Coordinates of C-alpha atoms in Angstrom, one line a residue:
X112 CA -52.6 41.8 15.9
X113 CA -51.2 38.1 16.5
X114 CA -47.7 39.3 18.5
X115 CA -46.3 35.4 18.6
X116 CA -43.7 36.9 15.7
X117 CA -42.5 39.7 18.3
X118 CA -42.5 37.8 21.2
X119 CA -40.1 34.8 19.5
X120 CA -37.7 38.1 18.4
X121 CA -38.0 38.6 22.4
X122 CA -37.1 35.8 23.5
X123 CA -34.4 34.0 21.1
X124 CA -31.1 34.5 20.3
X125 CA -31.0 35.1 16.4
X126 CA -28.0 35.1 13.9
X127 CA -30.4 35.4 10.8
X128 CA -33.9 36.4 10.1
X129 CA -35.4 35.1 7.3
X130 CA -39.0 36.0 6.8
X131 CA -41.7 35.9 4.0
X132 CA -43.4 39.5 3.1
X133 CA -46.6 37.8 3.8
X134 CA -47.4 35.7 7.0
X135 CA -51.3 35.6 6.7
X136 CA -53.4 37.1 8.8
X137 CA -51.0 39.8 11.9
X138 CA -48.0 42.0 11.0
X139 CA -46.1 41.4 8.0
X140 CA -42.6 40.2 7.9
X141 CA -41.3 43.5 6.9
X142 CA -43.0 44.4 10.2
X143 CA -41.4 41.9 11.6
X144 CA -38.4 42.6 10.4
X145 CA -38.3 46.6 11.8
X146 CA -38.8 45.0 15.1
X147 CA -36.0 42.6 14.6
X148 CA -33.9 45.5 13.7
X149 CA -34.7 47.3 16.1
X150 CA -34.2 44.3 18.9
X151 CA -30.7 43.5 16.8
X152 CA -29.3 45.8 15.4
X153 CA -26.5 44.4 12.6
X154 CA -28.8 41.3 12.2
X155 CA -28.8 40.1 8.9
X156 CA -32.5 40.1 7.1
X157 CA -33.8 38.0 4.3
X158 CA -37.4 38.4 2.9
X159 CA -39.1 36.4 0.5
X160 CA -42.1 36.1 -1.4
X161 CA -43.9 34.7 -4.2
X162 CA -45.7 37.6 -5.0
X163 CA -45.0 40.5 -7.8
X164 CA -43.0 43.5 -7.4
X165 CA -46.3 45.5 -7.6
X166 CA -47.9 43.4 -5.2
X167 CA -45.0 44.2 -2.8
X168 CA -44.8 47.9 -2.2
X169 CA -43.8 48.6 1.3
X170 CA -43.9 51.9 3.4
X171 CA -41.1 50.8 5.1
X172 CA -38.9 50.5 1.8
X173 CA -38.1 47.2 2.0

């Protein structure tokens, strides 16, 4: 798994997170965006994507 994503969350000093669902091949932004919680918690999270609701089911329940 490509851990760039968790390592920025790390690293930075955020005010928003604003992620697509999809962010090729590694985690996905709702993956992403647990670890962000998780790192910050009260940070405000935006995800996006192109894709269909059906397409989109996460475990997460995002």
């Amino acid at each position: 798994m490509d851990n760039r994503h968790f390592r920025y969350l790390e690293k930075q000093s955020i005010d928003l997170l604003l992620t697509d669902v999809f962010l090729g091949p590694g985690p996905r932004g709702t993956e992403v965006a647990l670890q962000a919680r998780r790192r910050h918690p009260g940070l405000p999270i935006l995800l996006m994507s192109g894709y269909s609701r059906e397409l989109l089911d996460d475990p997460h329940g995002w």
